[in-house]
Short mmCIF file of C-alpha atoms in Angstrom, two decimals:
data_model
loop_
_atom_site.label_atom_id
_atom_site.label_comp_id
_atom_site.label_asym_id
_atom_site.label_seq_id
_atom_site.Cartn_x
_atom_site.Cartn_y
_atom_site.Cartn_z
CA MET A 853 -84.88 129.78 -102.09
CA LEU A 854 -85.45 126.33 -101.12
CA THR A 855 -87.84 124.16 -103.23
CA ILE A 856 -90.57 122.67 -101.51
CA TYR A 857 -93.71 121.31 -102.95
CA LEU A 858 -96.90 121.75 -100.39
CA ASP A 859 -99.83 118.76 -100.61
CA SER A 860 -102.77 120.45 -99.87
CA HIS A 861 -104.57 117.30 -99.18
CA SER A 862 -101.42 115.35 -96.93
CA ASN A 863 -103.59 114.56 -93.59
CA LYS A 864 -99.76 116.31 -92.53
CA PRO A 865 -100.11 120.52 -91.68
CA TYR A 866 -97.86 122.53 -93.89
CA TYR A 867 -95.33 123.23 -91.20
CA GLU A 868 -94.65 119.75 -90.39
CA GLN A 869 -94.11 119.06 -94.78
CA ILE A 870 -91.82 121.94 -94.28
CA TYR A 871 -89.94 120.52 -90.98
CA ARG A 872 -89.26 116.97 -92.56
CA TYR A 873 -88.41 118.65 -96.25
CA ILE A 874 -85.84 121.07 -94.41
CA ARG A 875 -84.07 117.73 -92.10
CA ASP A 876 -84.45 115.37 -95.08
CA GLU A 877 -82.15 117.65 -96.48
CA ILE A 878 -79.76 118.13 -94.47
CA ARG A 879 -79.86 114.50 -93.49
CA ASN A 880 -78.93 113.30 -97.37
CA GLY A 881 -76.32 116.27 -97.60
CA HIS A 882 -78.04 118.87 -100.18
CA LEU A 883 -78.10 121.25 -97.68
CA ALA A 884 -74.43 121.53 -96.57
CA CYS A 885 -73.57 122.42 -92.63
CA HIS A 886 -73.49 125.86 -91.75
CA GLU A 887 -75.27 127.17 -95.04
CA LYS A 888 -78.19 130.40 -94.53
CA LEU A 889 -82.13 129.35 -94.42
CA PRO A 890 -84.28 131.45 -96.21
CA SER A 891 -85.51 133.88 -93.51
CA SER A 892 -89.17 132.63 -92.16
CA ARG A 893 -90.48 135.71 -93.51
CA GLY A 894 -89.11 134.75 -97.06
CA LEU A 895 -89.88 131.16 -97.24
CA ALA A 896 -93.80 132.02 -95.98
CA GLN A 897 -94.20 134.31 -98.83
CA HIS A 898 -92.17 131.80 -101.55
CA LEU A 899 -94.71 128.83 -100.84
CA ASN A 900 -97.99 131.46 -99.75
CA VAL A 901 -98.51 130.44 -95.85
CA SER A 902 -98.40 132.36 -92.92
CA ARG A 903 -95.20 133.22 -91.16
CA SER A 904 -95.93 130.84 -88.20
CA THR A 905 -95.89 128.20 -90.32
CA VAL A 906 -92.63 128.27 -90.76
CA ASP A 907 -91.50 129.95 -87.85
CA THR A 908 -92.79 126.20 -85.96
CA ALA A 909 -91.19 124.23 -88.70
CA TYR A 910 -88.06 126.28 -87.93
CA ALA A 911 -88.29 126.12 -84.25
CA GLN A 912 -88.71 122.39 -84.69
CA LEU A 913 -85.32 122.13 -86.56
CA VAL A 914 -84.12 124.08 -84.00
CA ALA A 915 -85.01 121.61 -80.59
CA GLU A 916 -83.62 118.53 -82.78
CA GLY A 917 -80.47 119.95 -83.42
CA TYR A 918 -80.55 120.45 -87.54
CA ILE A 919 -80.36 124.48 -87.60
CA GLU A 920 -79.19 126.98 -85.19
CA SER A 921 -80.53 130.55 -84.91
CA PHE A 922 -78.48 133.83 -84.60
CA PRO A 923 -79.78 136.75 -83.84
CA LYS A 924 -80.38 139.58 -86.47
CA ARG A 925 -78.50 137.04 -88.72
CA GLY A 926 -80.99 134.85 -89.76
CA TYR A 927 -81.28 130.70 -89.39
CA PHE A 928 -78.17 128.49 -90.58
CA VAL A 929 -77.51 124.31 -90.98
CA SER A 930 -76.16 123.01 -88.00
CA GLN A 931 -72.92 120.82 -87.90
CA ILE A 932 -74.05 117.37 -87.97
CA ASP A 933 -70.75 115.45 -90.30
CA GLU A 934 -71.50 112.57 -88.03
CA LEU A 935 -75.63 112.23 -89.84
CA LEU A 936 -74.37 112.02 -92.38
CA ASN A 937 -72.34 108.94 -92.20
CA MET A 938 -73.95 107.05 -90.43
CA VAL A 939 -74.84 103.25 -91.83
CA PRO A 940 -78.70 101.74 -92.33
CA VAL A 941 -79.35 99.22 -89.82
CA ALA A 942 -81.14 95.78 -91.65
CA TYR A 943 -84.50 96.05 -89.19
CA PRO A 944 -86.98 92.98 -88.98
CA PRO A 945 -89.49 93.66 -90.85
CA VAL A 946 -92.39 95.49 -89.52
CA SER A 947 -94.82 92.50 -89.03
CA ALA A 948 -92.50 91.02 -87.05
CA VAL A 949 -91.51 93.83 -84.49
CA GLU A 950 -94.02 93.83 -81.36
CA PRO A 951 -94.41 97.77 -80.58
CA GLN A 952 -93.03 98.87 -77.30
CA GLU A 953 -93.28 101.48 -75.35
CA GLU A 954 -90.86 102.68 -73.61
CA ALA A 955 -91.84 102.54 -69.56
CA PHE A 956 -91.37 105.45 -67.28
CA PRO A 957 -92.88 104.58 -63.49
CA TRP A 958 -92.60 108.51 -63.02
CA ASP A 959 -94.31 110.33 -65.17
CA PHE A 960 -94.61 113.63 -64.38
CA SER A 961 -97.22 114.45 -67.19
CA PRO A 962 -98.55 118.54 -66.65
CA THR A 963 -101.86 117.35 -68.36
CA GLY A 964 -102.27 114.22 -66.23
CA ALA A 965 -105.53 113.06 -64.24
CA ASP A 966 -106.08 110.66 -61.24
CA ALA A 967 -107.12 107.55 -62.87
CA LEU A 968 -108.42 105.75 -59.56
CA ASN A 969 -110.59 108.65 -58.97
CA PHE A 970 -113.44 108.32 -60.87
CA PRO A 971 -116.57 107.87 -59.45
CA ASP A 972 -117.60 104.48 -60.69
CA THR A 973 -119.97 103.93 -57.75
CA TYR A 974 -121.64 107.07 -58.61
CA TRP A 975 -121.82 106.76 -62.18
CA ARG A 976 -122.95 103.55 -62.45
CA LYS A 977 -126.18 104.44 -59.65
CA LEU A 978 -126.99 106.80 -62.03
CA SER A 979 -126.25 105.10 -65.55
CA ARG A 980 -129.01 101.84 -64.34
CA GLU A 981 -131.42 104.73 -62.71
CA CYS A 982 -131.44 106.85 -66.04
CA ILE A 983 -132.23 103.34 -67.92
CA ASN A 984 -134.72 102.05 -65.44
CA TYR A 985 -136.85 105.34 -65.98
CA ASP A 986 -136.15 106.03 -69.49
CA ASP A 987 -139.08 107.63 -71.10
CA GLY A 988 -138.24 106.70 -74.50
CA THR A 989 -136.16 109.51 -75.24
CA ILE A 990 -132.67 108.47 -73.77
CA PHE A 991 -131.82 106.55 -77.04
CA ARG A 992 -132.86 109.73 -79.24
CA SER A 993 -130.52 111.87 -81.00
CA SER A 994 -130.11 115.07 -78.71
CA GLU A 995 -130.77 118.14 -79.62
CA PRO A 996 -127.63 119.94 -81.69
CA GLN A 997 -126.18 122.05 -78.62
CA GLY A 998 -126.97 119.56 -75.93
CA ASP A 999 -130.08 118.42 -73.59
CA MET A 1000 -131.57 121.02 -72.21
CA GLY A 1001 -131.26 120.13 -68.51
CA LEU A 1002 -127.55 119.73 -68.40
CA ARG A 1003 -127.59 123.41 -70.18
CA GLN A 1004 -129.50 124.66 -67.02
CA GLU A 1005 -127.06 122.63 -64.94
CA LEU A 1006 -123.92 124.32 -66.75
CA VAL A 1007 -125.73 127.60 -66.30
CA ASN A 1008 -125.78 127.49 -62.48
CA TYR A 1009 -122.63 125.56 -62.09
CA LEU A 1010 -120.88 128.42 -63.95
CA ARG A 1011 -122.42 131.40 -62.41
CA GLN A 1012 -122.12 129.89 -59.41
CA ASN A 1013 -118.40 128.55 -59.61
CA ARG A 1014 -117.08 131.08 -62.07
CA GLY A 1015 -118.81 134.27 -62.24
CA VAL A 1016 -119.72 133.25 -65.96
CA SER A 1017 -122.80 135.08 -67.24
CA CYS A 1018 -125.07 133.33 -69.59
CA SER A 1019 -128.32 131.15 -70.46
CA PRO A 1020 -128.69 127.84 -71.94
CA ASP A 1021 -129.38 128.82 -75.37
CA ASN A 1022 -125.55 130.05 -75.29
CA ILE A 1023 -124.50 127.26 -74.97
CA ILE A 1024 -123.00 124.10 -77.15
CA ILE A 1025 -122.01 120.97 -75.36
CA GLY A 1026 -119.54 118.97 -77.51
CA ALA A 1027 -117.47 115.36 -77.48
CA GLY A 1028 -114.07 117.56 -76.30
CA SER A 1029 -112.47 120.39 -76.57
CA GLN A 1030 -110.87 120.24 -80.18
CA TYR A 1031 -114.37 119.20 -82.03
CA LEU A 1032 -115.69 122.45 -80.15
CA MET A 1033 -112.59 124.39 -81.40
CA MET A 1034 -113.38 123.29 -84.74
CA LEU A 1035 -116.67 124.03 -84.72
CA LEU A 1036 -115.79 127.50 -83.34
CA LEU A 1037 -113.37 128.01 -86.30
CA ARG A 1038 -115.92 127.24 -88.84
CA LEU A 1039 -117.87 130.44 -87.44
CA LEU A 1040 -115.03 132.41 -87.23
CA GLY A 1041 -114.37 132.00 -91.29
CA LYS A 1042 -111.16 131.29 -93.10
CA ASN A 1043 -109.43 134.60 -92.34
CA SER A 1044 -109.44 134.58 -88.91
CA ARG A 1045 -106.06 135.43 -87.25
CA ILE A 1046 -105.73 133.78 -84.42
CA ALA A 1047 -103.22 135.20 -81.08
CA MET A 1048 -102.09 132.81 -78.95
CA GLU A 1049 -100.03 132.99 -75.76
CA ASN A 1050 -96.32 131.76 -76.57
CA PRO A 1051 -95.43 129.34 -74.79
CA ALA A 1052 -99.09 127.61 -75.46
CA TYR A 1053 -101.25 125.15 -74.98
CA MET A 1054 -99.83 123.28 -77.87
CA PRO A 1055 -102.91 120.90 -78.46
CA SER A 1056 -104.95 124.31 -79.67
CA TYR A 1057 -102.11 125.52 -81.36
CA TYR A 1058 -101.69 121.96 -83.44
CA THR A 1059 -105.71 122.27 -83.87
CA PHE A 1060 -105.82 126.05 -85.03
CA GLN A 1061 -102.72 124.75 -87.74
CA SER A 1062 -104.52 121.50 -88.94
CA LEU A 1063 -107.81 124.25 -89.85
CA GLU A 1064 -104.87 126.25 -91.89
CA ARG A 1065 -105.98 129.04 -89.57
CA GLU A 1066 -103.36 131.75 -89.26
CA VAL A 1067 -101.58 131.51 -85.76
CA ILE A 1068 -99.67 134.66 -84.06
CA PRO A 1069 -97.12 134.24 -80.85
CA ILE A 1070 -98.11 136.77 -78.39
CA SER A 1071 -95.12 137.10 -75.47
CA VAL A 1072 -96.37 136.49 -71.46
CA ASP A 1073 -95.43 138.28 -68.95
CA ASP A 1074 -96.07 138.05 -65.53
CA HIS A 1075 -99.65 139.48 -66.36
CA GLY A 1076 -100.34 136.91 -68.96
CA MET A 1077 -100.90 137.84 -72.93
CA SER A 1078 -98.88 140.99 -73.86
CA VAL A 1079 -101.64 143.31 -75.47
CA GLU A 1080 -99.39 145.78 -76.95
CA GLU A 1081 -97.99 143.72 -79.15
CA LEU A 1082 -101.39 142.00 -79.57
CA GLN A 1083 -102.72 145.45 -80.73
CA LYS A 1084 -99.47 145.69 -83.11
CA SER A 1085 -100.12 142.56 -84.70
CA ASP A 1086 -102.95 142.05 -87.19
CA ALA A 1087 -104.88 139.48 -85.02
CA ASN A 1088 -108.59 138.92 -84.66
CA ILE A 1089 -108.90 136.04 -82.08
CA ALA A 1090 -106.88 136.04 -78.92
CA TYR A 1091 -106.51 132.79 -77.32
CA VAL A 1092 -105.81 133.16 -73.70
CA THR A 1093 -105.91 131.52 -70.36
CA PRO A 1094 -106.08 133.78 -67.97
CA SER A 1095 -106.69 132.54 -64.90
CA HIS A 1096 -103.98 130.23 -64.69
CA GLN A 1097 -102.14 130.45 -68.06
CA TYR A 1098 -100.94 127.20 -69.59
CA PRO A 1099 -98.13 126.25 -69.01
CA LEU A 1100 -96.15 129.13 -66.93
CA GLY A 1101 -99.95 129.26 -64.35
CA VAL A 1102 -99.51 133.31 -64.26
CA VAL A 1103 -103.20 134.73 -63.52
CA MET A 1104 -104.17 138.14 -65.47
CA PRO A 1105 -104.96 140.83 -62.96
CA VAL A 1106 -108.19 142.64 -63.49
CA SER A 1107 -105.98 145.66 -65.61
CA ARG A 1108 -104.71 143.43 -68.00
CA ARG A 1109 -108.65 142.03 -68.49
CA THR A 1110 -109.72 145.61 -69.02
CA LYS A 1111 -106.81 146.52 -71.56
CA LEU A 1112 -107.44 142.87 -73.79
CA LEU A 1113 -111.65 143.45 -73.34
CA ASN A 1114 -111.03 147.14 -74.64
CA TRP A 1115 -108.92 145.85 -77.62
CA ALA A 1116 -111.75 142.95 -78.81
CA ASN A 1117 -114.43 145.80 -78.16
CA TYR A 1118 -111.93 148.06 -80.95
CA GLU A 1119 -113.30 146.14 -83.72
CA PRO A 1120 -116.64 144.16 -84.09
CA ASP A 1121 -115.05 140.92 -85.95
CA ARG A 1122 -113.14 140.59 -82.97
CA TYR A 1123 -113.35 137.65 -80.10
CA ILE A 1124 -111.02 136.29 -77.59
CA ILE A 1125 -111.42 132.72 -76.49
CA GLU A 1126 -111.43 131.94 -72.85
CA ASP A 1127 -110.10 128.39 -72.26
CA ASP A 1128 -110.87 127.74 -68.89
CA TYR A 1129 -108.81 124.97 -68.20
CA ASP A 1130 -107.99 123.83 -64.60
CA SER A 1131 -109.96 126.54 -63.14
CA GLU A 1132 -111.61 124.36 -60.74
CA PHE A 1133 -107.94 123.49 -58.73
CA ARG A 1134 -106.75 126.39 -56.43
CA TYR A 1135 -105.29 126.01 -53.20
CA GLN A 1136 -105.38 129.31 -51.49
CA GLY A 1137 -107.57 132.09 -51.18
CA ARG A 1138 -110.58 132.15 -53.73
CA PRO A 1139 -111.32 131.21 -57.74
CA ILE A 1140 -109.83 133.70 -60.13
CA PRO A 1141 -112.97 135.17 -61.54
CA ALA A 1142 -113.37 134.13 -65.70
CA LEU A 1143 -113.29 136.53 -67.86
CA GLN A 1144 -115.96 135.86 -69.39
CA GLY A 1145 -117.81 137.72 -66.28
CA MET A 1146 -116.19 141.02 -66.89
CA ASP A 1147 -117.97 141.40 -70.73
CA GLN A 1148 -120.14 143.98 -71.19
CA GLY A 1149 -119.56 143.57 -75.32
CA LYS A 1150 -120.17 140.32 -75.88
CA LYS A 1151 -116.61 139.39 -77.19
CA VAL A 1152 -115.62 136.45 -74.84
CA ILE A 1153 -115.94 132.52 -75.78
CA TYR A 1154 -115.97 130.64 -72.88
CA MET A 1155 -115.01 127.28 -72.96
CA GLY A 1156 -114.86 124.47 -70.65
CA SER A 1157 -114.16 120.65 -70.24
CA PHE A 1158 -115.38 118.22 -67.42
CA SER A 1159 -112.13 115.77 -68.66
CA LYS A 1160 -110.22 117.36 -66.27
CA VAL A 1161 -112.64 117.14 -63.33
CA VAL A 1162 -114.90 113.96 -63.37
CA SER A 1163 -112.24 111.97 -65.98
CA PRO A 1164 -110.38 112.03 -69.60
CA ALA A 1165 -112.31 108.90 -70.75
CA VAL A 1166 -115.80 111.57 -70.39
CA ARG A 1167 -115.17 112.77 -73.52
CA MET A 1168 -117.71 115.97 -72.61
CA SER A 1169 -116.73 119.41 -73.48
CA TYR A 1170 -119.14 122.66 -73.54
CA MET A 1171 -118.52 126.57 -75.38
CA VAL A 1172 -120.74 129.57 -74.08
CA LEU A 1173 -120.66 131.77 -77.26
CA PRO A 1174 -122.22 135.48 -77.54
CA ASP A 1175 -124.97 136.10 -79.33
CA SER A 1176 -123.50 137.22 -82.19
CA LEU A 1177 -122.38 133.92 -83.34
CA MET A 1178 -125.34 131.80 -82.14
CA ALA A 1179 -127.10 133.23 -84.55
CA ARG A 1180 -124.74 132.20 -87.14
CA TYR A 1181 -124.33 128.59 -85.32
CA ARG A 1182 -127.79 128.19 -85.90
CA GLU A 1183 -127.72 129.35 -89.32
CA ILE A 1184 -124.28 127.27 -90.25
CA PHE A 1185 -125.18 123.33 -87.62
CA LYS A 1186 -128.57 123.56 -87.13
CA THR A 1187 -128.63 120.59 -88.66
CA PHE A 1188 -125.99 119.23 -86.72
CA PRO A 1189 -126.47 116.63 -84.48
CA SER A 1190 -124.94 116.24 -80.91
CA THR A 1191 -121.75 114.27 -80.83
CA VAL A 1192 -122.83 113.08 -76.98
CA SER A 1193 -124.90 110.65 -76.57
CA ARG A 1194 -128.17 111.27 -74.76
CA LEU A 1195 -127.21 108.95 -71.74
CA ASP A 1196 -124.43 110.12 -71.22
CA GLN A 1197 -125.31 113.85 -71.24
CA ALA A 1198 -128.35 112.17 -68.78
CA ILE A 1199 -126.19 110.84 -66.30
CA MET A 1200 -124.20 114.28 -66.19
CA THR A 1201 -126.93 115.85 -65.76
CA ARG A 1202 -127.85 113.95 -62.49
CA PHE A 1203 -124.28 113.57 -61.54
CA MET A 1204 -124.46 117.86 -61.05
CA LYS A 1205 -128.23 118.17 -60.40
CA GLU A 1206 -127.85 115.43 -56.90
CA GLY A 1207 -125.06 116.73 -55.86
CA TYR A 1208 -122.33 114.02 -56.43
CA PHE A 1209 -120.45 116.37 -58.75
CA GLU A 1210 -119.56 119.19 -56.27
CA ARG A 1211 -118.88 116.61 -53.27
CA HIS A 1212 -116.74 114.54 -56.28
CA LEU A 1213 -114.56 118.08 -57.26
CA ASN A 1214 -114.35 118.84 -53.00
CA ARG A 1215 -112.87 115.33 -52.91
CA LEU A 1216 -110.56 115.35 -56.00
CA ARG A 1217 -109.06 119.38 -54.47
CA ASN A 1218 -108.21 117.76 -51.40
CA ARG A 1219 -106.08 115.22 -53.22
CA TYR A 1220 -104.86 117.27 -55.41
CA LYS A 1221 -103.92 119.62 -52.58
CA ALA A 1222 -102.11 116.89 -50.63
CA ARG A 1223 -100.01 115.29 -53.71
CA HIS A 1224 -99.36 119.27 -54.63
CA ASP A 1225 -97.93 120.04 -51.02
CA VAL A 1226 -95.60 116.95 -51.05
CA LEU A 1227 -93.88 117.74 -54.36
CA ILE A 1228 -93.43 121.53 -52.84
CA ARG A 1229 -92.15 119.95 -49.66
CA GLU A 1230 -89.71 117.83 -51.82
CA LEU A 1231 -88.77 119.72 -54.06
CA LYS A 1232 -87.55 122.13 -51.67
CA GLN A 1233 -84.83 120.11 -50.50
CA PHE A 1234 -82.58 121.27 -53.47
CA LYS A 1235 -82.75 124.44 -52.15
CA ASP A 1236 -81.45 127.30 -53.95
CA ARG A 1237 -80.92 125.59 -57.14
CA VAL A 1238 -84.69 124.86 -57.62
CA ARG A 1239 -86.88 128.03 -58.09
CA LEU A 1240 -90.79 127.02 -58.10
CA SER A 1241 -93.56 129.30 -59.74
CA SER A 1242 -96.82 128.36 -60.67
CA ILE A 1243 -98.21 127.43 -57.48
CA ASN A 1244 -101.17 126.82 -54.95
CA ALA A 1245 -102.96 126.26 -58.02
CA GLY A 1246 -103.25 123.57 -60.93
CA SER A 1247 -102.38 120.18 -61.15
CA TYR A 1248 -98.34 121.03 -61.86
CA VAL A 1249 -96.12 123.46 -60.81
CA VAL A 1250 -93.02 125.26 -62.45
CA LEU A 1251 -89.66 124.35 -61.73
CA GLU A 1252 -86.79 126.52 -63.05
CA TRP A 1253 -82.81 124.71 -62.77
CA THR A 1254 -80.64 127.53 -61.52
CA GLY A 1255 -77.81 124.58 -61.04
CA GLU A 1256 -74.79 124.02 -64.11
CA MET A 1257 -76.65 121.66 -65.78
CA THR A 1258 -78.11 121.84 -68.99
CA GLU A 1259 -81.73 121.05 -69.99
CA GLU A 1260 -80.25 117.76 -72.29
CA GLU A 1261 -78.28 116.61 -69.44
CA LEU A 1262 -81.07 117.61 -66.43
CA LEU A 1263 -83.36 115.07 -69.14
CA GLU A 1264 -80.63 112.07 -69.96
CA HIS A 1265 -80.15 111.78 -65.84
CA ALA A 1266 -83.76 112.00 -65.29
CA ARG A 1267 -84.84 109.32 -67.92
CA GLN A 1268 -82.07 107.09 -66.34
CA GLU A 1269 -83.72 107.11 -63.62
CA GLY A 1270 -86.98 106.19 -65.01
CA ILE A 1271 -88.74 109.45 -64.99
CA LEU A 1272 -90.00 111.34 -67.30
CA LEU A 1273 -89.77 114.93 -67.62
CA TYR A 1274 -91.79 117.91 -69.62
CA PRO A 1275 -88.96 121.13 -70.48
CA LEU A 1276 -90.98 124.63 -70.97
CA SER A 1277 -89.43 124.54 -74.55
CA ARG A 1278 -92.34 122.07 -75.84
CA PHE A 1279 -94.93 124.41 -75.03
CA CYS A 1280 -93.20 127.44 -77.11
CA ILE A 1281 -94.56 127.92 -81.03
CA VAL A 1282 -91.26 129.71 -81.70
CA PRO A 1283 -88.17 129.70 -78.93
CA THR A 1284 -88.16 132.15 -76.12
CA PHE A 1285 -85.30 132.91 -73.78
CA ARG A 1286 -84.89 131.33 -70.16
CA MET A 1287 -82.10 131.51 -68.40
CA TYR A 1288 -82.65 128.38 -66.77
CA PRO A 1289 -83.69 125.15 -68.19
CA THR A 1290 -87.48 125.42 -66.76
CA PHE A 1291 -90.67 122.14 -66.89
CA LEU A 1292 -93.84 121.52 -65.81
CA MET A 1293 -93.73 119.25 -63.10
CA GLY A 1294 -97.49 117.45 -62.82
CA PHE A 1295 -98.76 115.56 -60.17
CA ALA A 1296 -102.14 114.38 -60.39
CA GLN A 1297 -101.14 110.97 -62.01
CA LEU A 1298 -99.18 110.42 -59.57
CA SER A 1299 -99.72 109.06 -55.21
CA GLU A 1300 -97.91 111.12 -52.74
CA GLU A 1301 -95.29 107.99 -52.35
CA GLU A 1302 -94.46 107.70 -55.98
CA LEU A 1303 -94.18 112.07 -55.67
CA GLN A 1304 -91.78 111.22 -52.75
CA GLN A 1305 -89.48 108.60 -54.77
CA GLY A 1306 -89.46 109.84 -58.36
CA ILE A 1307 -88.25 113.70 -56.58
CA GLY A 1308 -85.98 111.33 -54.06
CA ARG A 1309 -84.65 109.26 -57.12
CA LEU A 1310 -83.78 113.18 -59.08
CA ARG A 1311 -81.99 114.23 -56.04
CA ARG A 1312 -79.35 111.50 -56.34
CA VAL A 1313 -78.70 112.90 -60.64
CA TRP A 1314 -79.27 115.90 -60.15
CA LYS A 1315 -76.13 117.90 -59.04
#
């Protein structure tokens, strides 16, 4: 068994410590080529960590080529003799090296946003008005849950646009989704076991890992998270993106939602975290209602953010807690101040109340629709070499390459043309089988002209 010493005081999560130890042992020749590694279950028991922690470390080693996975046989060290014979390079002192970031003129990030679309004119106007007409409270501490005015505007918006049923007393406003997630994990307890869709939204996964919560990957099919697989696990929390699964983009139908709610209602300590991350962007048909609106048992925790619809610089997210968790929240966090300034909350309140938010959202939706259509049109010129999914919603599409090149070859050809792409493999907690290389193609931060140029360059090198 591997002798790995995990440092509970390190700022690196356990999965990264395991990954680094095995990687270095392979690089140093202490683990020989074709040597079999312990099973993930066995190593997890030996290290007293969750199996998903070891699975994540192994998945990273597989992705980087240090080890290989063989069905029913296990994990084995790869043939990488060239790493063992590399000549060390004498680098100049760190202070003498200017940090350099490789520039990619065409970055198809699936999480990008239109930085030039910030409604700065209205924001400055409302900022001046909030300061000029301040009654002496604008620079005082906010209520722990956020200002009542903003919470009331959120109640109106969520009811009308997302079908969410809540009162201002159930809403908590915080500086970013990760901050709210940390509060939530404290409420749910240290023994909570979280089921996540696989592939998944990895920032949330890393948040769970950093707080040492057990994460159980659950497969995603054409209808979202597999409830049958969820029922066989020992998870008591399910983290889902039902209206537009991230990253595959599938929509969870009512029948699957009902099964998921039934699973949550079966035990008192079960909850569902609904991350409604981009529900505002749907280009055909009506928006998909939130799962929370179907919840009669008060088991859904709803999470949303202003980052994608206003600006990532506006670090303001919100969480709707069921009554059972609100009582616990008030007990634990009653002395915690809000992490969002009252000025920012006051501006956002007026931004919503005076109709600026709705008009801005409509303009942004139209702008994204135009870029979405350009990207789809350009990608269709690949003809039968490309299959597209996750279209008509969100800020990215999913592309499957059915040609002969591998994922690595496709990525390298794209990089040589100044194009940064995001393979689906980056979003997998544990490796999943895909017949064809698959990529997430974001369009939010690129103009229509840039989209045409980028795909045009891809057509030259993707054969």
